[in-house]
Short mmCIF file of C-alpha atoms in Angstrom, two decimals:
data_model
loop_
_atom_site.label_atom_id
_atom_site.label_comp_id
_atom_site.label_asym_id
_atom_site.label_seq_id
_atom_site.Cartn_x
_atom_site.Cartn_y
_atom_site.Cartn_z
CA UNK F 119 0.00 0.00 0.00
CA UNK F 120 1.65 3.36 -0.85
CA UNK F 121 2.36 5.89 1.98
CA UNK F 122 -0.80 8.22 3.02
CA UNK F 123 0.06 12.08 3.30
CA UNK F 124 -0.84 11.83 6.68
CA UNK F 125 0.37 8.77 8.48
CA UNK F 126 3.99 10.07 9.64
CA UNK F 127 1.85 12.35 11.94
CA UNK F 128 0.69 9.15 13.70
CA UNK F 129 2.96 7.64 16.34
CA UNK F 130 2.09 4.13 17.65
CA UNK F 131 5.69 3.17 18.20
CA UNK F 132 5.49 3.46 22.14
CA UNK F 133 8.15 2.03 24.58
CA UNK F 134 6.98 -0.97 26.65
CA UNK F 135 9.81 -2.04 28.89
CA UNK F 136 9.19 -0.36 32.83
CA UNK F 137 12.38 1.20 34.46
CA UNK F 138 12.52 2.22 37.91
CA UNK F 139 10.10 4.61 38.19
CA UNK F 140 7.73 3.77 35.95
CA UNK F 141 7.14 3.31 32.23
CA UNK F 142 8.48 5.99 29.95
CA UNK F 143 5.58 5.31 27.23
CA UNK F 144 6.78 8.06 24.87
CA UNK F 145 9.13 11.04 23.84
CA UNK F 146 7.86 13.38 20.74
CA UNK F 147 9.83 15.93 20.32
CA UNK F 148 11.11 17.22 16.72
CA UNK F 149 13.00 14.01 16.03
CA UNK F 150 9.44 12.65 16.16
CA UNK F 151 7.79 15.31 13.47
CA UNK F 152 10.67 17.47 11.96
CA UNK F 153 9.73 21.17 13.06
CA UNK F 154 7.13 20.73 15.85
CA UNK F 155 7.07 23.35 17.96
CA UNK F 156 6.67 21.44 21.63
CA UNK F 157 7.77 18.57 23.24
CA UNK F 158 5.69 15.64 25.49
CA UNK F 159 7.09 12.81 27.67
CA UNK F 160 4.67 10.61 28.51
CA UNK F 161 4.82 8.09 31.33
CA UNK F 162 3.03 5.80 33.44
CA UNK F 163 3.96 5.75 37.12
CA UNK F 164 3.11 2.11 38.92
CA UNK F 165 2.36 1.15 42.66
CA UNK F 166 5.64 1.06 44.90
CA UNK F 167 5.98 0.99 48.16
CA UNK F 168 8.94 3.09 48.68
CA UNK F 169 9.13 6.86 47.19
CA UNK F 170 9.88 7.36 43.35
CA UNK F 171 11.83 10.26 43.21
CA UNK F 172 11.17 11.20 39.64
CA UNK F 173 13.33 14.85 39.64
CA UNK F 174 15.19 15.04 42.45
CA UNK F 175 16.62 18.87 41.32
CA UNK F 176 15.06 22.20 40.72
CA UNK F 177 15.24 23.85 37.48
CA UNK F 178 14.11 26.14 35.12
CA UNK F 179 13.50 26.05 31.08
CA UNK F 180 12.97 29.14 29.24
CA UNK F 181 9.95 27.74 27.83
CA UNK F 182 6.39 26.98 29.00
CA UNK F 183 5.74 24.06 30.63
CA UNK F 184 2.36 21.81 31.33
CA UNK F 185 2.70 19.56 34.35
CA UNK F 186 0.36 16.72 34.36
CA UNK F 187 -0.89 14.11 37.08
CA UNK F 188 -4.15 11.86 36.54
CA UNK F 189 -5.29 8.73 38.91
CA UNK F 190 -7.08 6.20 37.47
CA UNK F 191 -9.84 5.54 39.71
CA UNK F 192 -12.75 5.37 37.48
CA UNK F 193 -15.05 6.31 40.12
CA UNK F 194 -13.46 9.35 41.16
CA UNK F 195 -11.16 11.07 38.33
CA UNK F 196 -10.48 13.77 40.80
CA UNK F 197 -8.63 10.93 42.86
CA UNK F 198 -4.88 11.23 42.03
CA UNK F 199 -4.60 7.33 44.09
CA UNK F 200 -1.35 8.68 45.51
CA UNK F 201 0.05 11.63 47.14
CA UNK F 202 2.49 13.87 45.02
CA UNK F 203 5.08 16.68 46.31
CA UNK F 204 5.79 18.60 43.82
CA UNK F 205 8.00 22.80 44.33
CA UNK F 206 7.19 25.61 42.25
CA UNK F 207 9.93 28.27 43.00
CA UNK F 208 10.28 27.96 46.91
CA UNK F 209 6.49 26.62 47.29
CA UNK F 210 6.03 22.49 48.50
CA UNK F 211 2.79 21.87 47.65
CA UNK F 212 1.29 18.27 48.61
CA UNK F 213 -1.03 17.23 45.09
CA UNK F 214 -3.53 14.30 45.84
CA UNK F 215 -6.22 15.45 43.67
CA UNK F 216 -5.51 14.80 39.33
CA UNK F 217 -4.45 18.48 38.49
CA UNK F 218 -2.34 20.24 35.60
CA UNK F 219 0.56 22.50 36.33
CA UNK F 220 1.28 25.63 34.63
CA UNK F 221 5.09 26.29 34.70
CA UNK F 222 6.17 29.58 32.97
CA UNK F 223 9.43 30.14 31.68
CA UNK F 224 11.90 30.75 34.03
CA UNK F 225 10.23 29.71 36.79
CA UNK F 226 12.21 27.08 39.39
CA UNK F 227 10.00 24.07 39.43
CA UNK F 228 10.52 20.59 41.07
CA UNK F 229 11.59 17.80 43.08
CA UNK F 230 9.26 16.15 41.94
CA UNK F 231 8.27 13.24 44.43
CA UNK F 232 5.93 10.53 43.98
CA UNK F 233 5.08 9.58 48.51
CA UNK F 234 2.70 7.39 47.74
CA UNK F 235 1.11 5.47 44.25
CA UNK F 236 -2.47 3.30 45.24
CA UNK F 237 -2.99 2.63 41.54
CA UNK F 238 -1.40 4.20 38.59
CA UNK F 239 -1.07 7.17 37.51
CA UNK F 240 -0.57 8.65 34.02
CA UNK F 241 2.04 11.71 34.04
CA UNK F 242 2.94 13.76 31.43
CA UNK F 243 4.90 17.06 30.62
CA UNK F 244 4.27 19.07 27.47
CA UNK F 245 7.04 22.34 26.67
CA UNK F 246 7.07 24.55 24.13
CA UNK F 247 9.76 23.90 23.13
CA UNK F 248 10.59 20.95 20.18
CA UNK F 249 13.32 19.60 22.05
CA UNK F 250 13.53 19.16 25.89
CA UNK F 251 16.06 21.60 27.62
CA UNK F 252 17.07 22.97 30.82
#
């Protein structure tokens, strides 16, 4: 079958294999698409029962940045099933309900620390930015 115009712009090559923290699903940056404009990681992060440190350092990009933390309880989507700590700038704020994050550029941001994970939760960051950078 020849090659639709379209069908680069659809990834289904995702990463299955788990790592310590979770699974790293996907990357798209502008390897992905040549030119695109932002960047996602996307991630699943599994029970533990120790801490997952997932950025133990704070930084800064000089790009926008959407945080993003959903639980999975499908009778409650509010429920994050864990209890996040996540800094903005010299804030610690304690996250247990799903949220988004708005990071602007140049704002300090992170640790990043996962306390406690009842049932998964899907993570993801989006920057615009086509390549992460710090």
């Amino acid at each position: 079958m020849a090659e639709r115009k379209y069908e680069k712009l659809i990834t289904t090559n995702l990463n299955r294999g788990k790592d310590d923290i979770g699974t790293l699903l996907y990357q798209f940056n502008s390897d992905t698409v040549k030119n695109t404009p932002f960047f996602t990681d996307v991630a699943w992060i599994w029970p533990k029962p120790e801490k997952i440190v997932m950025e133990g350092t704070s930084h800064s990009h000089e790009f926008d940045e959407l945080v993003t933390l959903f639980g999975t309880n499908p009778d409650d989507t509010r429920d994050l099933c864990g209890e996040v700590e996540f800094w903005i700038e010299d804030e610690k704020y304690e996250i247990t309900n799903s949220c988004l994050i708005f990071i602007p550029k140049g704002t300090k941001h992170c640790p990043i620390i996962f306390h406690k994970v009842e049932r998964p939760i899907f993570h993801f960051i989006i920057g615009q930015a086509g390549k992460y950078k710090r």
